[in-house]
Amino acid sequence: MEKAKEVYPLKGPLKGKRILITRPVEQSAELAVLITALGGEPVKFPVISVAPPDSWDSADCAIENLHDYNWVIFTSVNGVNSFMGRITELGKYVSDAFYDVKICTVGVKTADAVEPYGVHVDFVPQEFRAEAIVKGFKGMAGIGKKILIPRAQVGRELLPDELIKMGLNVDVVPVYKVVKPDTDATILKDMLSRKEIDVVTFTSGSTVRNFIEFIGTEEYKILLKGIKLACISPVTADSVKKYGMDVDIVPERFTIDDLAEAIAGFYQGKKLEARS
């Protein structure tokens, strides 16, 4: 567990509030900076980390035949970096590999992760969720188009299932997997039991599941009693609700910036309803 080392502002809507960040360590800095800027104290406890998939076979085959695909859909920054990195490891140029292949991303952050590789993102749905891709593709992708989705080893099946229902030819290949870090949670449990954490943030279903495992499936409701829960999206909120808990904060847009603003808004008295 790591408390941010930045100098905190003396005032702000989150003054005196400790906000727990459960994202992977390499992805926690952005939210920590935002919380600090709003006057809060970020506390980092990564409950997930990213590792290579069990096998690269299907991804390597897709990369070798990338020109056969009409679209590649990235659903996360991790998917982008793992897939692009693998292309480079195979001795190929990313820009050549994607020649005449269109790219779709869920969210502008994922699009931002693509563009440094020198390729253009063709479609980003206005709503940052898989359901919005399906809606968008209904209006522009013809039947018979071939789609590649490089993603986590375990992920939601809604997107590929709905695209297949539209008559599209969809290949899903794992390019990374989410694992649970080998971390001692004693300090975290002590802070939760003493109510020294005001808000716990979740940015994926994986963060929810692993967090519950860290603090104990028998005692998590006791440890989290009175602590606010903030989720980046309704999908992540649904993961929390499956454990029988209420969600206090869900932003209107599903980005880290909006999550931080929504937490601040909560403490400023702005009404935020957990969306379903």
XYZ file of C-alpha atoms in Angstrom:
276
model
C 0.000 0.000 0.000
C 1.319 3.380 -0.962
C 0.186 6.856 -0.029
C 0.865 9.460 -2.718
C 3.925 11.587 -2.048
C 2.628 14.737 -3.663
C 2.026 17.918 -1.668
C -1.708 18.164 -1.106
C -3.695 21.357 -1.686
C -4.942 22.950 1.517
C -8.489 23.038 0.261
C -10.771 21.453 -2.273
C -13.949 19.376 -2.366
C -12.047 16.257 -1.290
C -10.136 17.900 1.562
C -9.725 15.393 4.396
C -10.904 12.464 2.277
C -8.826 9.381 1.660
C -9.592 7.749 -1.674
C -8.431 4.183 -2.290
C -7.187 3.409 -5.826
C -7.328 -0.266 -6.808
C -6.029 0.056 -10.398
C -2.745 -1.575 -11.525
C 0.232 0.347 -10.196
C 1.296 1.531 -13.658
C -2.192 2.979 -14.266
C -2.876 4.583 -10.896
C -0.925 7.831 -11.307
C -3.575 9.643 -13.358
C -6.342 9.133 -10.793
C -3.950 9.922 -7.921
C -3.031 13.262 -9.500
C -6.692 14.163 -10.036
C -7.637 13.280 -6.455
C -4.740 15.317 -5.145
C -5.730 18.294 -7.296
C -9.211 18.109 -5.772
C -7.775 18.221 -2.257
C -8.002 14.537 -1.393
C -5.418 11.982 -0.348
C -5.009 9.084 -2.781
C -4.054 5.729 -1.285
C -2.808 3.145 -3.766
C -3.519 -0.545 -3.271
C -3.393 -2.301 -6.668
C -5.583 -5.393 -6.660
C -4.831 -6.396 -10.249
C -1.781 -6.539 -12.462
C -1.388 -7.294 -16.162
C 0.564 -10.308 -17.463
C 1.042 -11.943 -20.891
C -1.642 -14.447 -21.970
C -1.129 -18.161 -21.391
C -0.503 -18.532 -25.128
C 0.239 -16.098 -27.958
C -0.735 -18.636 -30.638
C -4.102 -17.164 -31.637
C -2.839 -13.573 -31.424
C 0.218 -14.394 -33.546
C -2.013 -16.031 -36.159
C -4.260 -12.945 -36.225
C -1.247 -10.629 -36.580
C 0.106 -12.735 -39.441
C -3.244 -12.377 -41.233
C -4.184 -8.891 -40.055
C -4.846 -7.649 -43.582
C -7.747 -10.103 -43.810
C -9.632 -8.123 -41.160
C -11.798 -5.099 -41.876
C -11.849 -3.824 -38.300
C -9.816 -4.262 -35.125
C -11.676 -3.318 -31.947
C -9.696 -2.395 -28.832
C -11.637 -2.338 -25.569
C -8.810 -1.230 -23.254
C -5.421 0.458 -23.113
C -3.931 -2.846 -21.958
C -5.256 -4.518 -25.100
C -3.677 -1.843 -27.276
C -0.250 -1.954 -25.684
C -0.105 -5.758 -25.513
C -1.204 -6.236 -29.142
C 1.007 -3.501 -30.553
C 3.925 -4.746 -28.494
C 3.446 -8.246 -29.838
C 3.421 -6.963 -33.429
C 6.776 -5.327 -32.773
C 8.154 -8.446 -31.068
C 7.324 -10.394 -34.233
C 9.513 -8.011 -36.210
C 6.687 -6.182 -37.964
C 5.944 -2.488 -38.304
C 2.649 -1.532 -36.673
C 1.734 0.963 -39.401
C 2.333 -1.667 -42.117
C 0.401 -4.315 -40.207
C -2.656 -2.060 -39.993
C -2.582 -0.929 -43.622
C -6.188 -0.805 -44.905
C -7.491 -2.070 -41.544
C -9.865 0.193 -39.612
C -9.647 0.627 -35.851
C -12.395 1.127 -33.276
C -11.787 1.822 -29.588
C -13.950 1.961 -26.483
C -13.196 5.416 -25.139
C -10.846 8.255 -25.941
C -8.151 7.010 -23.550
C -7.907 3.806 -25.529
C -7.817 5.842 -28.742
C -5.049 7.970 -27.239
C -3.097 4.770 -26.586
C -3.396 3.744 -30.264
C -2.306 6.915 -31.997
C 1.333 6.973 -30.737
C 1.819 3.796 -32.761
C 1.256 5.810 -35.938
C -2.132 4.427 -36.907
C -5.467 6.210 -37.123
C -8.536 5.436 -35.021
C -11.618 5.424 -37.254
C -14.444 5.121 -34.749
C -14.909 5.939 -31.070
C -18.508 5.666 -29.878
C -19.794 8.614 -27.875
C -20.695 6.359 -24.965
C -17.632 4.520 -23.706
C -19.002 1.000 -23.473
C -19.192 -2.096 -25.646
C -22.918 -1.676 -26.187
C -22.255 1.600 -28.027
C -19.909 -0.141 -30.481
C -22.637 -2.599 -31.387
C -25.042 0.273 -31.965
C -22.507 2.124 -34.113
C -21.579 -0.889 -36.196
C -25.220 -1.546 -37.008
C -25.125 1.648 -39.023
C -21.863 1.240 -40.886
C -20.511 -2.314 -41.015
C -21.911 -4.620 -43.685
C -22.748 -8.257 -43.192
C -19.738 -10.491 -43.794
C -17.156 -8.055 -42.474
C -14.335 -9.624 -40.490
C -13.650 -8.248 -37.009
C -10.694 -8.861 -34.678
C -10.959 -8.166 -30.941
C -7.616 -8.384 -29.065
C -8.522 -8.289 -25.391
C -8.051 -9.827 -21.946
C -7.942 -13.593 -21.601
C -11.229 -13.392 -19.706
C -13.648 -10.678 -20.748
C -17.269 -9.819 -21.382
C -18.813 -11.794 -24.220
C -21.487 -9.199 -24.965
C -19.526 -7.432 -27.710
C -18.465 -10.485 -29.775
C -21.833 -12.174 -29.230
C -23.803 -9.159 -30.464
C -21.533 -8.626 -33.487
C -21.891 -12.286 -34.438
C -25.674 -11.907 -34.204
C -25.337 -9.109 -36.783
C -23.747 -11.580 -39.184
C -20.191 -10.393 -38.694
C -17.239 -12.766 -38.617
C -15.577 -12.144 -35.239
C -12.280 -13.450 -33.872
C -11.437 -12.846 -30.213
C -7.789 -13.331 -29.268
C -6.264 -12.996 -25.769
C -3.332 -10.574 -25.628
C -3.047 -10.219 -21.843
C -4.477 -11.592 -18.644
C -5.379 -9.981 -15.354
C -3.774 -11.525 -12.285
C -3.942 -10.896 -8.557
C -0.737 -9.413 -7.101
C 0.983 -11.217 -4.248
C 0.392 -8.472 -1.683
C -0.178 -8.481 2.079
C -3.548 -6.820 2.732
C -3.149 -6.508 6.509
C -2.583 -2.742 6.452
C -5.499 -2.240 4.077
C -7.851 -4.255 6.281
C -6.706 -2.315 9.332
C -7.396 1.012 7.589
C -10.834 -0.175 6.479
C -11.730 -1.447 9.952
C -10.700 1.905 11.461
C -12.672 3.727 8.738
C -9.560 5.576 7.610
C -10.645 5.184 3.985
C -13.566 7.337 2.809
C -14.037 6.051 -0.757
C -12.990 2.854 -2.549
C -12.750 3.200 -6.345
C -13.314 0.399 -8.825
C -12.481 0.638 -12.536
C -13.386 -2.871 -13.713
C -15.095 -6.030 -12.610
C -11.665 -7.541 -11.993
C -10.830 -4.852 -9.441
C -14.062 -5.627 -7.613
C -13.515 -9.395 -7.511
C -9.881 -9.194 -6.443
C -10.556 -6.486 -3.850
C -13.171 -8.687 -2.177
C -10.716 -11.596 -2.205
C -8.033 -9.414 -0.624
C -10.175 -8.227 2.267
C -12.029 -11.507 2.752
C -15.214 -12.956 1.343
C -16.547 -13.492 4.867
C -15.942 -10.019 6.264
C -15.994 -7.568 3.335
C -19.446 -6.206 4.172
C -18.342 -5.389 7.715
C -15.079 -3.797 6.596
C -16.827 -1.692 3.927
C -19.756 -0.584 6.098
C -20.018 3.206 5.949
C -17.347 3.523 3.247
C -18.478 4.983 -0.078
C -18.035 2.917 -3.227
C -17.304 4.637 -6.561
C -17.403 2.791 -9.897
C -16.248 4.023 -13.289
C -19.254 2.597 -15.153
C -22.590 0.845 -14.692
C -20.962 -2.434 -15.780
C -18.448 -2.163 -12.935
C -21.257 -1.093 -10.585
C -23.119 -4.288 -11.481
C -20.063 -6.261 -10.333
C -20.281 -4.550 -6.927
C -24.013 -5.141 -6.663
C -23.494 -8.871 -7.235
C -21.790 -8.897 -3.831
C -24.886 -7.400 -2.229
C -23.525 -3.881 -1.822
C -24.832 -0.502 -2.927
C -22.828 1.802 -5.209
C -22.689 5.461 -4.196
C -20.977 7.106 -7.170
C -21.002 6.426 -10.936
C -20.020 9.220 -13.357
C -22.082 10.158 -16.389
C -19.100 9.455 -18.665
C -16.915 6.450 -18.027
C -13.454 7.994 -17.776
C -10.940 8.445 -14.953
C -11.372 12.230 -15.160
C -15.120 11.926 -14.783
C -14.781 9.432 -11.934
C -12.650 11.899 -9.970
C -15.069 14.736 -10.719
C -18.026 12.579 -9.691
C -16.410 11.774 -6.327
C -15.802 15.483 -5.787
C -19.379 16.232 -6.815
C -20.644 13.677 -4.313
C -18.953 15.534 -1.474
C -20.169 18.857 -2.831
C -23.700 17.615 -2.448
C -24.420 16.966 -6.088
C -26.919 14.168 -6.437
C -25.434 11.143 -8.180
C -27.495 8.052 -8.711
C -25.828 4.732 -9.369
C -26.811 3.952 -12.934
C -27.869 0.512 -14.004
